[in-house]
Amino acid sequence: MSANSLTPMLRQYHELKSAHPGALLFFRLGDFYELFYDDAITGARELDITLTARHKETAHPVPMCGVPHHAASTHIARLVRKGYRVAICEQTESPTAGKKLVRREVVRIITPGTAIDSQLLDSGEAAYLAAISCQGDKFGVAFLDVTTGEFHATETQGTDAMRKAFEYIDSYAPRELLHPTSLAPLLREHYKSHHDNSSSHTDSPVIARISSVSDAERPNPKIPLTGLDDWLWESGRCDELLCKQFGVRSLEAFNLNDKPAAVSAAGICLHYAREMQRLDSKHISGINYFERQGFLVLDTVTVRNLELLESQSDAARSRSLLKIIDHTKTAMGARLLRSWLMRPSVNRGEINARLDAVEELHASTMICDALRRHLNDIQDIERLIGRVNLNTATPRDFSFLSRALAQIPHIKKLLSQSHASLLQVLVENLDELSAVKLLIEKHFNTERDLPTDNEIKAGISAELDELRNLSGNVKAAISEMEARERSRTGLNNLKIRSNGVFGYYIEVPRAQAARVPESYQRRQTLANAERYTTPELQSLEQRTLGADERIAEIEADLLTALRQQVSLHSQTLQATARALAVLDVLAGLAAAARQHRYVKPILHESDEIEIRNGRHALIEAFSSTPFIPNDLYMNNSTDRLLIITGPNMGGKSTILRQIGLIAVLAQIGSFVPAEYAKLPVFDRVWTRVGASDDISRGRSTFMVEMTEMAAIMHGATPRSLVLLDEIGRGTATFDGLSIAWAVAEYLHNSPENAAKTLFATHYHELTELAEQLPGAQNYHIKVAERDDEIFFLYKFERGSASKSYGVEVARIAGLPQVVIGRAREVLATLEKYELKILKEAGQQDSQDDFSHDTSNAERTTKALTRRATGKRLASQVTLFAATNDKLFDEIRETKASSLSREQLQAFIESIQSRIV
């Protein structure tokens, strides 16, 4: 269809759509938002609504679908959750007689990272918009929560700068990630399993290019990527934008001087949010520059393995550490606790201040409970202030704000005698904001349970009061007229109604239309009714409609003025909200400690870990059987590497996770599940627990395992805690054992990467490391045996396990008895011949020990090679000995230790070729 053949309305639609090609355009037509063309096809599919067409009778019908304006927020929320961007187009002038086309404008664009509507927000989670920038060899990242004004940025440099940047992004879990279009290939490489939405199209004059949403290429619901033109990321331009927003001449006060990549990312976040909201967002009044060493780093693998936010079991998603310790009463507190859990502190002073506050609240049960009762009556002040500044706050929001402020005097009085320094500081930061409270109460009746919109009190505006009186009188007159007309005409079903198109009208069922007086003037015919008007009704209509329109205008103006007045107190309100959030978290942690019998940990400057009767927080909370507690001692000298052996199901993985959870809990300032806990401050917790294929990226279990291990071995430091479970099990025994041995040695010996390491394994050969490495110790999970049965005692003790009990675990799992019996026979034979071969290998080891031309590393490698090869040879011998005695005798008479590696390999291949 040519432009000339389009109706004026569709031409207007095309002009607006061409300025916002990356968004689904919700085009306001009367009481509906309509979508046209490809947007309509996408909207009908995603919202499961009827797809129809405009101009059906022509050769070029226009696909369309629509939703009622009063229900639009629900539909928009569904689209944005799926990663779409939605442009809201409103009528910006009232229709008048003789005017065929009203002016329309896009008033805001809703994207995953800039959504502020309650339907799109989880009250317990921050809604971050993120940006990643590259300036030379530096990567900058920034995170902005438009709903609260929370703003963070940092910068990385060096060979692993990009990896660190993505670690931050994973930690903050943003709703949307902005990036320069030139970085699209790097993002595609990093997010291989994500859809690439980086194709660019012209948008508004300010945002020249954005990622588009097409029918063929759907957005990624996990982290939508939005590409913006590179010129927008120029650091000087972004610096100027931030300075203007914060009302400063330079960013030195925010530690952003000489941080071009961080400034670029932060500037883009602010720029994008303002463009999408079409507002200045004055509540974004500052930014926090953070350093990598400012918090305990937890990568996504560790967050998943320790089940910090959700369980790894699909059947129990709610079973997480957060679920156990979250006793907060406010949405602000819930978000802050989640933030602490994802980014625990590494500042020992800060941690101890939190612990002291939790200790005081834990000891004062009455005060803690009273505090939590007051907090329970406090709404989400952080997001209320966001809505005030974004000009969307409702009378109900203001009523909730007034009630929240009413609790502050009680909280201050309750904590006025606190001894913990952090509690004292928080009380000082609580401002009662009496002026704001009085201002709100002047406008609204805040005592009502559910204040409705536009319930502005009488006395604020004389004109408003007069118009309300007039409107009320007219409506009463219309009600009287309806009763009079029913009596006069005898039409008992006669009704006087109104709508936005026809105004007031008299409606009569069609079956009674013949009895309508001649003075009635027909206005509309429906399937079951006729609608009429009269001169008297028209006169009343003019009086009431004019009054209602003016009432709405005055109320809107008064509400806007109130928002502006309250916004002047935004920074004080935000500081009060943050103090309340911290109090909520501390009181919640005290309640959790009381419920779960946690104790206050000791954070010290030394390198020792000492835990007595430590427990696993999740298993203890969600299991019906009592948990068996265990002790642990580690340091950086004699007990740096713990080799843990024992049976499957015995509890090796539990011990690993238990220690990791205790470390994380301690560094957020929480009490921990133990009888006693003394810990250093860790810079990072690494885990390699369990494995699975990553099919979407074409990686096998073993490849996933090795990739995760590579990250650990490059990133661990002497201040890190490393938890490893079954390294090397995804490949052949020979390869796996060699890798596991080398990994353990490296984590013990490397000056830069020698972390405290708990290494759970079924490779019993690794227990020999305790004899060779000064900082290695053997531990095992205790098992009791009786009458060919095993009993798991779940006790963690020094020394190595005698065996893995794999056959017994298989029996418990329910394998057929004939299989269990045969497995025991094979195992006994394997152990018999392995012992003989390993004994010979040990004699050769002794000779090597006195060989002065052989280094320790070479002797270790040779010994390991002989053991692994001996086991391999023994298994081949024993599996076939019963069917080939002559061959067995030949193998038995051959001393594997006397052969070179090449000779041994040739001998094995010869034997294999002769086995029938």
Coordinates of N, CA, C and O in Angstrom, one line a residue, residues 147-148 283 380-391 393 401 436 566-567 569-571 573-574 577:
T147 N 14.1 2.1 39.3 CA 13.0 2.2 40.3 C 13.4 2.7 41.6 O 12.6 3.3 42.3
T148 N 14.7 2.7 41.9 CA 15.2 3.2 43.2 C 16.2 4.2 43.2 O 16.5 4.9 44.1
H283 N 15.7 11.3 41.1 CA 16.1 10.5 42.2 C 17.4 9.8 42.0 O 18.0 9.2 42.9
D380 N 7.5 -0.1 50.5 CA 8.8 0.1 49.7 C 9.1 1.5 49.4 O 8.8 2.0 48.3
I381 N 9.7 2.2 50.4 CA 9.9 3.6 50.3 C 10.9 3.9 49.1 O 10.7 4.9 48.3
E382 N 11.9 3.0 48.9 CA 12.8 3.2 47.8 C 12.1 3.4 46.4 O 12.3 4.3 45.7
R383 N 11.2 2.5 46.2 CA 10.5 2.5 44.9 C 9.4 3.5 44.9 O 9.0 4.1 43.8
L384 N 8.8 3.9 46.0 CA 7.8 5.0 46.1 C 8.5 6.3 45.7 O 7.9 7.1 44.9
I385 N 9.7 6.5 46.2 CA 10.4 7.7 45.8 C 10.7 7.7 44.3 O 10.7 8.7 43.6
G386 N 11.1 6.5 43.7 CA 11.3 6.4 42.3 C 10.0 6.8 41.5 O 10.1 7.6 40.6
R387 N 8.9 6.4 42.0 CA 7.6 6.7 41.3 C 7.3 8.2 41.4 O 6.7 8.8 40.5
V388 N 7.6 8.8 42.6 CA 7.4 10.2 42.8 C 8.2 11.0 41.8 O 7.7 11.9 41.1
N389 N 9.5 10.6 41.6 CA 10.3 11.4 40.7 C 10.0 11.1 39.2 O 10.3 11.9 38.3
L390 N 9.5 9.9 39.0 CA 9.1 9.6 37.6 C 7.7 10.0 37.3 O 7.1 9.6 36.2
N391 N 7.1 10.7 38.2 CA 5.7 11.3 38.0 C 4.7 10.3 37.8 O 3.7 10.5 37.1
A393 N 3.6 8.4 40.8 CA 3.1 8.1 42.2 C 1.6 8.4 42.2 O 1.1 9.5 41.8
L401 N 3.4 6.0 51.9 CA 4.6 6.7 52.4 C 4.3 7.4 53.7 O 5.2 7.3 54.6
V436 N 7.1 16.3 55.1 CA 6.5 15.4 54.0 C 5.3 14.7 54.5 O 4.2 14.7 53.8
V566 N 7.3 16.7 47.1 CA 7.9 15.6 47.8 C 9.3 15.2 47.2 O 10.2 14.8 47.9
S567 N 9.4 15.4 45.9 CA 10.7 15.0 45.3 C 11.8 15.9 45.8 O 13.0 15.4 45.7
H569 N 12.6 16.3 48.7 CA 13.1 15.6 49.8 C 13.7 14.2 49.5 O 13.9 13.3 50.3
S570 N 13.9 14.0 48.2 CA 14.3 12.6 47.7 C 15.5 12.1 48.4 O 15.5 10.9 48.8
Q571 N 16.6 12.8 48.5 CA 17.8 12.3 49.0 C 17.7 11.9 50.5 O 18.2 10.9 50.9
L573 N 14.8 11.1 51.9 CA 14.0 9.9 51.9 C 14.8 8.6 51.5 O 14.6 7.5 52.1
Q574 N 15.7 8.8 50.6 CA 16.5 7.6 50.2 C 17.4 7.2 51.3 O 17.6 6.0 51.5
A577 N 15.4 5.4 53.8 CA 15.0 4.1 53.2 C 16.1 3.1 53.4 O 15.9 1.9 53.7

